[in-house]
Amino acid sequence: MHVRLDDEQWEVDGEMSLGEILAHVNDRAQASGRIVTELAIDGRRLTDRELVPSLLARAAKDVATVHATSITMQALAAAANSSMRQFAELLKREGATLARNLRAGRGDLAPLDLWLGKLADYVELAETLHQRCPDTTGSASMAAPLASVIDARETQDTVRLADVLEFELLPCLAAHDRSHPSLAVHDRCLTEGKPSSLRDNQPISPSASPGGHGRVESPPPSPTGPA
């Protein structure tokens, strides 16, 4: 199998598993202070959710190429910060439209379900960033209004849904977005103190980030690849 990590290229033993190879790629990137953010196997780019045990167990001889791209931790933190803010703005606009439609009697819940899926991704990203860098804001403040939305959704109470969206969840989302720290905080996590796993080159799962690609580390529950 031919393996490429950025500008490095090498051949590997065909008897190794794909999981072992990805673990080696991940270790090699981290040794240089970088994180693997994109992965292509036989020319097909994969997300973290596609790195399932059955794929990772495949023998190297059954795969022709593995191409990985990595970035520095500073670049990853900058991208995460920007994506968080853009994602929050999108959620606020779409949530406000949903609340208006529900209040006007347009009670189709399919758009709400799609929006709740996006919100779940945002919450996961916020919590992941908070775990990696404690100076950032976690998702705890959104737990109560989110639970209220889910409860109203289960009973299909569109009036209650509109109220919770407009007066509880969207204000909470706006406050969370305003409290999200500047990039300087992310940089400090990379260079100072001991709490942040970012400084220790532990990947943030872009599965939680909008449009992100899978990290290469041991498969979790995608954010994701071998360790």
PDB file of C-alpha atoms in Angstrom:
ATOM      1  CA  MET A   1       0.000   0.000   0.000  1.00  0.00           C
ATOM      2  CA  HIS A   2       1.149   3.511  -0.816  1.00  0.00           C
ATOM      3  CA  VAL A   3       0.680   6.042   2.008  1.00  0.00           C
ATOM      4  CA  ARG A   4       1.007   9.812   1.752  1.00  0.00           C
ATOM      5  CA  LEU A   5       0.834  12.356   4.565  1.00  0.00           C
ATOM      6  CA  ASP A   6       1.080  15.870   3.172  1.00  0.00           C
ATOM      7  CA  ASP A   7       4.440  15.822   1.339  1.00  0.00           C
ATOM      8  CA  GLU A   8       5.686  12.549   2.877  1.00  0.00           C
ATOM      9  CA  GLN A   9       5.229   9.249   1.059  1.00  0.00           C
ATOM     10  CA  TRP A  10       6.059   5.657   1.968  1.00  0.00           C
ATOM     11  CA  GLU A  11       5.063   2.037   1.385  1.00  0.00           C
ATOM     12  CA  VAL A  12       3.657  -0.263   4.085  1.00  0.00           C
ATOM     13  CA  ASP A  13       3.425  -4.002   4.700  1.00  0.00           C
ATOM     14  CA  GLY A  14       0.397  -5.541   3.047  1.00  0.00           C
ATOM     15  CA  GLU A  15      -0.335  -7.660   6.118  1.00  0.00           C
ATOM     16  CA  MET A  16      -0.982  -4.674   8.394  1.00  0.00           C
ATOM     17  CA  SER A  17      -4.583  -3.652   9.009  1.00  0.00           C
ATOM     18  CA  LEU A  18      -5.923  -0.348   7.766  1.00  0.00           C
ATOM     19  CA  GLY A  19      -6.512   0.628  11.394  1.00  0.00           C
ATOM     20  CA  GLU A  20      -2.835   0.096  12.242  1.00  0.00           C
ATOM     21  CA  ILE A  21      -1.795   2.165   9.245  1.00  0.00           C
ATOM     22  CA  LEU A  22      -4.086   5.054  10.143  1.00  0.00           C
ATOM     23  CA  ALA A  23      -2.800   4.952  13.708  1.00  0.00           C
ATOM     24  CA  HIS A  24       0.736   5.280  12.363  1.00  0.00           C
ATOM     25  CA  VAL A  25      -0.296   8.182  10.133  1.00  0.00           C
ATOM     26  CA  ASN A  26      -1.953   9.883  13.096  1.00  0.00           C
ATOM     27  CA  ASP A  27       1.121   9.400  15.308  1.00  0.00           C
ATOM     28  CA  ARG A  28       3.407  10.695  12.582  1.00  0.00           C
ATOM     29  CA  ALA A  29       1.331  13.848  12.155  1.00  0.00           C
ATOM     30  CA  GLN A  30       1.139  14.494  15.900  1.00  0.00           C
ATOM     31  CA  ALA A  31       4.890  14.067  16.226  1.00  0.00           C
ATOM     32  CA  SER A  32       5.153  17.143  14.008  1.00  0.00           C
ATOM     33  CA  GLY A  33       2.576  19.089  16.016  1.00  0.00           C
ATOM     34  CA  ARG A  34      -0.129  18.603  13.410  1.00  0.00           C
ATOM     35  CA  ILE A  35      -3.583  16.999  13.212  1.00  0.00           C
ATOM     36  CA  VAL A  36      -4.959  14.881  10.385  1.00  0.00           C
ATOM     37  CA  THR A  37      -8.115  16.584   9.092  1.00  0.00           C
ATOM     38  CA  GLU A  38      -8.736  14.900   5.736  1.00  0.00           C
ATOM     39  CA  LEU A  39      -8.390  11.281   4.723  1.00  0.00           C
ATOM     40  CA  ALA A  40      -8.848   9.552   1.368  1.00  0.00           C
ATOM     41  CA  ILE A  41      -8.704   5.794   0.821  1.00  0.00           C
ATOM     42  CA  ASP A  42      -8.292   4.651  -2.770  1.00  0.00           C
ATOM     43  CA  GLY A  43      -9.135   8.165  -3.902  1.00  0.00           C
ATOM     44  CA  ARG A  44     -12.392   8.414  -1.931  1.00  0.00           C
ATOM     45  CA  ARG A  45     -12.470  11.017   0.810  1.00  0.00           C
ATOM     46  CA  LEU A  46     -13.986   9.704   4.039  1.00  0.00           C
ATOM     47  CA  THR A  47     -15.555  11.323   7.074  1.00  0.00           C
ATOM     48  CA  ASP A  48     -14.996  10.081  10.598  1.00  0.00           C
ATOM     49  CA  ARG A  49     -18.384   8.364  10.665  1.00  0.00           C
ATOM     50  CA  GLU A  50     -17.305   6.144   7.792  1.00  0.00           C
ATOM     51  CA  LEU A  51     -14.253   4.831   9.640  1.00  0.00           C
ATOM     52  CA  VAL A  52     -16.160   1.881  11.079  1.00  0.00           C
ATOM     53  CA  PRO A  53     -14.537  -1.254  12.562  1.00  0.00           C
ATOM     54  CA  SER A  54     -15.196  -3.356   9.449  1.00  0.00           C
ATOM     55  CA  LEU A  55     -13.272  -0.877   7.310  1.00  0.00           C
ATOM     56  CA  LEU A  56     -10.436  -0.478   9.816  1.00  0.00           C
ATOM     57  CA  ALA A  57     -10.016  -4.251   9.980  1.00  0.00           C
ATOM     58  CA  ARG A  58      -9.288  -4.533   6.266  1.00  0.00           C
ATOM     59  CA  ALA A  59      -5.802  -5.703   5.294  1.00  0.00           C
ATOM     60  CA  ALA A  60      -3.465  -3.215   3.662  1.00  0.00           C
ATOM     61  CA  LYS A  61      -3.112  -5.513   0.658  1.00  0.00           C
ATOM     62  CA  ASP A  62      -6.789  -4.857  -0.120  1.00  0.00           C
ATOM     63  CA  VAL A  63      -6.227  -1.092  -0.304  1.00  0.00           C
ATOM     64  CA  ALA A  64      -4.068   0.660  -2.884  1.00  0.00           C
ATOM     65  CA  THR A  65      -3.606   4.148  -1.443  1.00  0.00           C
ATOM     66  CA  VAL A  66      -4.104   6.166   1.718  1.00  0.00           C
ATOM     67  CA  HIS A  67      -3.736   9.925   1.421  1.00  0.00           C
ATOM     68  CA  ALA A  68      -3.934  12.128   4.529  1.00  0.00           C
ATOM     69  CA  THR A  69      -3.793  15.894   4.941  1.00  0.00           C
ATOM     70  CA  SER A  70      -2.890  17.596   8.204  1.00  0.00           C
ATOM     71  CA  ILE A  71      -2.894  21.128   9.585  1.00  0.00           C
ATOM     72  CA  THR A  72      -1.322  22.831  12.590  1.00  0.00           C
ATOM     73  CA  MET A  73      -3.194  23.153  15.858  1.00  0.00           C
ATOM     74  CA  GLN A  74      -3.240  26.940  15.453  1.00  0.00           C
ATOM     75  CA  ALA A  75      -4.970  26.624  12.079  1.00  0.00           C
ATOM     76  CA  LEU A  76      -7.445  24.117  13.501  1.00  0.00           C
ATOM     77  CA  ALA A  77      -8.322  26.427  16.395  1.00  0.00           C
ATOM     78  CA  ALA A  78      -8.842  29.344  14.000  1.00  0.00           C
ATOM     79  CA  ALA A  79     -11.107  27.272  11.775  1.00  0.00           C
ATOM     80  CA  ALA A  80     -13.120  26.004  14.731  1.00  0.00           C
ATOM     81  CA  ASN A  81     -13.618  29.511  16.092  1.00  0.00           C
ATOM     82  CA  SER A  82     -14.796  30.843  12.746  1.00  0.00           C
ATOM     83  CA  SER A  83     -17.043  27.862  12.066  1.00  0.00           C
ATOM     84  CA  MET A  84     -18.686  28.141  15.486  1.00  0.00           C
ATOM     85  CA  ARG A  85     -19.735  31.720  14.887  1.00  0.00           C
ATOM     86  CA  GLN A  86     -20.968  31.107  11.341  1.00  0.00           C
ATOM     87  CA  PHE A  87     -22.886  28.019  12.427  1.00  0.00           C
ATOM     88  CA  ALA A  88     -24.522  29.889  15.320  1.00  0.00           C
ATOM     89  CA  GLU A  89     -25.646  32.692  12.969  1.00  0.00           C
ATOM     90  CA  LEU A  90     -27.197  30.148  10.612  1.00  0.00           C
ATOM     91  CA  LEU A  91     -29.023  28.426  13.471  1.00  0.00           C
ATOM     92  CA  LYS A  92     -30.368  31.723  14.808  1.00  0.00           C
ATOM     93  CA  ARG A  93     -31.731  32.789  11.412  1.00  0.00           C
ATOM     94  CA  GLU A  94     -33.327  29.413  10.687  1.00  0.00           C
ATOM     95  CA  GLY A  95     -34.690  29.103  14.237  1.00  0.00           C
ATOM     96  CA  ALA A  96     -36.363  32.510  14.044  1.00  0.00           C
ATOM     97  CA  THR A  97     -38.023  31.516  10.761  1.00  0.00           C
ATOM     98  CA  LEU A  98     -39.231  28.260  12.288  1.00  0.00           C
ATOM     99  CA  ALA A  99     -40.743  30.073  15.276  1.00  0.00           C
ATOM    100  CA  ARG A 100     -42.626  32.484  12.977  1.00  0.00           C
ATOM    101  CA  ASN A 101     -43.933  29.634  10.829  1.00  0.00           C
ATOM    102  CA  LEU A 102     -45.072  27.613  13.827  1.00  0.00           C
ATOM    103  CA  ARG A 103     -46.831  30.631  15.315  1.00  0.00           C
ATOM    104  CA  ALA A 104     -48.546  31.319  11.987  1.00  0.00           C
ATOM    105  CA  GLY A 105     -49.989  27.818  11.941  1.00  0.00           C
ATOM    106  CA  ARG A 106     -47.578  26.347   9.434  1.00  0.00           C
ATOM    107  CA  GLY A 107     -46.983  23.352  11.672  1.00  0.00           C
ATOM    108  CA  ASP A 108     -44.959  21.027   9.434  1.00  0.00           C
ATOM    109  CA  LEU A 109     -42.427  19.577  11.872  1.00  0.00           C
ATOM    110  CA  ALA A 110     -40.000  18.177   9.271  1.00  0.00           C
ATOM    111  CA  PRO A 111     -38.029  21.479   8.997  1.00  0.00           C
ATOM    112  CA  LEU A 112     -37.883  21.615  12.798  1.00  0.00           C
ATOM    113  CA  ASP A 113     -36.442  18.116  12.928  1.00  0.00           C
ATOM    114  CA  LEU A 114     -33.750  19.072  10.425  1.00  0.00           C
ATOM    115  CA  TRP A 115     -32.942  22.186  12.450  1.00  0.00           C
ATOM    116  CA  LEU A 116     -32.730  20.196  15.673  1.00  0.00           C
ATOM    117  CA  GLY A 117     -30.215  17.908  13.975  1.00  0.00           C
ATOM    118  CA  LYS A 118     -28.055  20.927  13.128  1.00  0.00           C
ATOM    119  CA  LEU A 119     -28.438  22.239  16.663  1.00  0.00           C
ATOM    120  CA  ALA A 120     -27.268  18.877  18.018  1.00  0.00           C
ATOM    121  CA  ASP A 121     -24.111  19.223  15.906  1.00  0.00           C
ATOM    122  CA  TYR A 122     -23.539  22.728  17.292  1.00  0.00           C
ATOM    123  CA  VAL A 123     -23.990  21.520  20.878  1.00  0.00           C
ATOM    124  CA  GLU A 124     -21.585  18.643  20.274  1.00  0.00           C
ATOM    125  CA  LEU A 125     -18.999  21.001  18.809  1.00  0.00           C
ATOM    126  CA  ALA A 126     -19.346  23.425  21.729  1.00  0.00           C
ATOM    127  CA  GLU A 127     -18.897  20.618  24.230  1.00  0.00           C
ATOM    128  CA  THR A 128     -15.917  19.145  22.366  1.00  0.00           C
ATOM    129  CA  LEU A 129     -14.184  22.520  22.247  1.00  0.00           C
ATOM    130  CA  HIS A 130     -14.914  23.023  25.937  1.00  0.00           C
ATOM    131  CA  GLN A 131     -13.389  19.651  26.817  1.00  0.00           C
ATOM    132  CA  ARG A 132     -10.274  20.424  24.787  1.00  0.00           C
ATOM    133  CA  CYS A 133     -10.022  24.016  25.973  1.00  0.00           C
ATOM    134  CA  PRO A 134     -11.794  24.764  29.295  1.00  0.00           C
ATOM    135  CA  ASP A 135     -11.637  28.528  28.652  1.00  0.00           C
ATOM    136  CA  THR A 136     -14.298  28.108  25.954  1.00  0.00           C
ATOM    137  CA  THR A 137     -18.027  27.942  26.678  1.00  0.00           C
ATOM    138  CA  GLY A 138     -19.613  24.511  26.954  1.00  0.00           C
ATOM    139  CA  SER A 139     -23.157  23.481  26.097  1.00  0.00           C
ATOM    140  CA  ALA A 140     -24.598  23.200  29.626  1.00  0.00           C
ATOM    141  CA  SER A 141     -26.527  26.486  29.361  1.00  0.00           C
ATOM    142  CA  MET A 142     -28.573  25.128  26.448  1.00  0.00           C
ATOM    143  CA  ALA A 143     -29.610  21.882  28.165  1.00  0.00           C
ATOM    144  CA  ALA A 144     -32.850  23.125  29.773  1.00  0.00           C
ATOM    145  CA  PRO A 145     -34.340  24.963  26.759  1.00  0.00           C
ATOM    146  CA  LEU A 146     -33.301  22.123  24.468  1.00  0.00           C
ATOM    147  CA  ALA A 147     -35.109  19.650  26.721  1.00  0.00           C
ATOM    148  CA  SER A 148     -38.214  21.872  26.573  1.00  0.00           C
ATOM    149  CA  VAL A 149     -38.108  21.896  22.769  1.00  0.00           C
ATOM    150  CA  ILE A 150     -37.794  18.123  22.630  1.00  0.00           C
ATOM    151  CA  ASP A 151     -40.695  17.724  25.072  1.00  0.00           C
ATOM    152  CA  ALA A 152     -42.923  20.046  23.023  1.00  0.00           C
ATOM    153  CA  ARG A 153     -41.873  18.264  19.835  1.00  0.00           C
ATOM    154  CA  GLU A 154     -42.942  14.897  21.245  1.00  0.00           C
ATOM    155  CA  THR A 155     -46.420  16.233  22.010  1.00  0.00           C
ATOM    156  CA  GLN A 156     -46.518  18.156  18.695  1.00  0.00           C
ATOM    157  CA  ASP A 157     -47.508  21.296  20.603  1.00  0.00           C
ATOM    158  CA  THR A 158     -46.643  23.875  17.939  1.00  0.00           C
ATOM    159  CA  VAL A 159     -47.594  26.867  20.090  1.00  0.00           C
ATOM    160  CA  ARG A 160     -45.333  25.697  22.895  1.00  0.00           C
ATOM    161  CA  LEU A 161     -42.597  24.962  20.344  1.00  0.00           C
ATOM    162  CA  ALA A 162     -42.769  28.508  18.985  1.00  0.00           C
ATOM    163  CA  ASP A 163     -42.661  29.957  22.518  1.00  0.00           C
ATOM    164  CA  VAL A 164     -39.680  27.862  23.584  1.00  0.00           C
ATOM    165  CA  LEU A 165     -37.802  28.618  20.387  1.00  0.00           C
ATOM    166  CA  GLU A 166     -38.421  32.361  20.493  1.00  0.00           C
ATOM    167  CA  PHE A 167     -38.158  33.067  24.208  1.00  0.00           C
ATOM    168  CA  GLU A 168     -35.837  30.384  25.558  1.00  0.00           C
ATOM    169  CA  LEU A 169     -33.659  28.527  23.082  1.00  0.00           C
ATOM    170  CA  LEU A 170     -32.798  31.257  20.567  1.00  0.00           C
ATOM    171  CA  PRO A 171     -31.879  33.834  23.280  1.00  0.00           C
ATOM    172  CA  CYS A 172     -29.774  31.136  24.943  1.00  0.00           C
ATOM    173  CA  LEU A 173     -28.064  30.367  21.623  1.00  0.00           C
ATOM    174  CA  ALA A 174     -27.381  34.075  21.050  1.00  0.00           C
ATOM    175  CA  ALA A 175     -25.894  34.428  24.540  1.00  0.00           C
ATOM    176  CA  HIS A 176     -23.740  31.356  23.990  1.00  0.00           C
ATOM    177  CA  ASP A 177     -22.460  32.756  20.698  1.00  0.00           C
ATOM    178  CA  ARG A 178     -21.588  36.108  22.319  1.00  0.00           C
ATOM    179  CA  SER A 179     -19.713  34.331  25.095  1.00  0.00           C
ATOM    180  CA  HIS A 180     -17.608  32.303  22.666  1.00  0.00           C
ATOM    181  CA  PRO A 181     -14.012  33.453  23.237  1.00  0.00           C
ATOM    182  CA  SER A 182     -11.734  35.100  20.757  1.00  0.00           C
ATOM    183  CA  LEU A 183      -9.073  33.226  18.863  1.00  0.00           C
ATOM    184  CA  ALA A 184      -6.575  34.506  21.429  1.00  0.00           C
ATOM    185  CA  VAL A 185      -8.104  32.127  23.965  1.00  0.00           C
ATOM    186  CA  HIS A 186      -7.600  29.187  21.628  1.00  0.00           C
ATOM    187  CA  ASP A 187      -3.995  30.243  21.075  1.00  0.00           C
ATOM    188  CA  ARG A 188      -3.448  30.438  24.822  1.00  0.00           C
ATOM    189  CA  CYS A 189      -4.729  26.876  25.115  1.00  0.00           C
ATOM    190  CA  LEU A 190      -2.000  25.849  22.710  1.00  0.00           C
ATOM    191  CA  THR A 191       0.836  27.517  24.555  1.00  0.00           C
ATOM    192  CA  GLU A 192       0.003  28.012  28.237  1.00  0.00           C
ATOM    193  CA  GLY A 193      -1.176  26.102  31.272  1.00  0.00           C
ATOM    194  CA  LYS A 194      -2.055  22.446  31.620  1.00  0.00           C
ATOM    195  CA  PRO A 195      -5.835  22.096  31.254  1.00  0.00           C
ATOM    196  CA  SER A 196      -6.089  22.103  27.477  1.00  0.00           C
ATOM    197  CA  SER A 197      -5.777  18.919  25.482  1.00  0.00           C
ATOM    198  CA  LEU A 198      -5.371  21.129  22.418  1.00  0.00           C
ATOM    199  CA  ARG A 199      -1.879  21.916  23.645  1.00  0.00           C
ATOM    200  CA  ASP A 200      -1.159  18.202  23.799  1.00  0.00           C
ATOM    201  CA  ASN A 201      -2.173  17.748  20.162  1.00  0.00           C
ATOM    202  CA  GLN A 202      -5.345  15.798  20.857  1.00  0.00           C
ATOM    203  CA  PRO A 203      -7.603  16.202  17.823  1.00  0.00           C
ATOM    204  CA  ILE A 204     -10.913  17.971  17.875  1.00  0.00           C
ATOM    205  CA  SER A 205     -13.432  15.803  16.089  1.00  0.00           C
ATOM    206  CA  PRO A 206     -14.621  17.667  13.036  1.00  0.00           C
ATOM    207  CA  SER A 207     -17.603  15.411  13.017  1.00  0.00           C
ATOM    208  CA  ALA A 208     -18.867  17.913  15.387  1.00  0.00           C
ATOM    209  CA  SER A 209     -17.945  20.709  13.236  1.00  0.00           C
ATOM    210  CA  PRO A 210     -19.965  21.754  10.232  1.00  0.00           C
ATOM    211  CA  GLY A 211     -18.624  20.306   7.069  1.00  0.00           C
ATOM    212  CA  GLY A 212     -15.646  18.777   8.866  1.00  0.00           C
ATOM    213  CA  HIS A 213     -13.754  15.653   8.021  1.00  0.00           C
ATOM    214  CA  GLY A 214     -12.846  12.765  10.261  1.00  0.00           C
ATOM    215  CA  ARG A 215      -9.845  12.782  12.468  1.00  0.00           C
ATOM    216  CA  VAL A 216      -7.595   9.731  12.438  1.00  0.00           C
ATOM    217  CA  GLU A 217      -7.673   8.183  15.856  1.00  0.00           C
ATOM    218  CA  SER A 218      -9.300   5.224  17.517  1.00  0.00           C
ATOM    219  CA  PRO A 219     -12.925   4.740  16.550  1.00  0.00           C
ATOM    220  CA  PRO A 220     -15.307   6.251  19.098  1.00  0.00           C
ATOM    221  CA  PRO A 221     -18.922   5.906  19.176  1.00  0.00           C
ATOM    222  CA  SER A 222     -17.421  11.225  14.225  1.00  0.00           C
ATOM    223  CA  PRO A 223     -16.853  13.091  14.707  1.00  0.00           C
ATOM    224  CA  THR A 224     -13.282   8.520  13.976  1.00  0.00           C
ATOM    225  CA  GLY A 225     -10.348   6.275  13.084  1.00  0.00           C
ATOM    226  CA  PRO A 226      -7.760   4.282  14.954  1.00  0.00           C
ATOM    227  CA  ALA A 227      -5.667   5.433  17.843  1.00  0.00           C
TER     228      ALA A 227
END
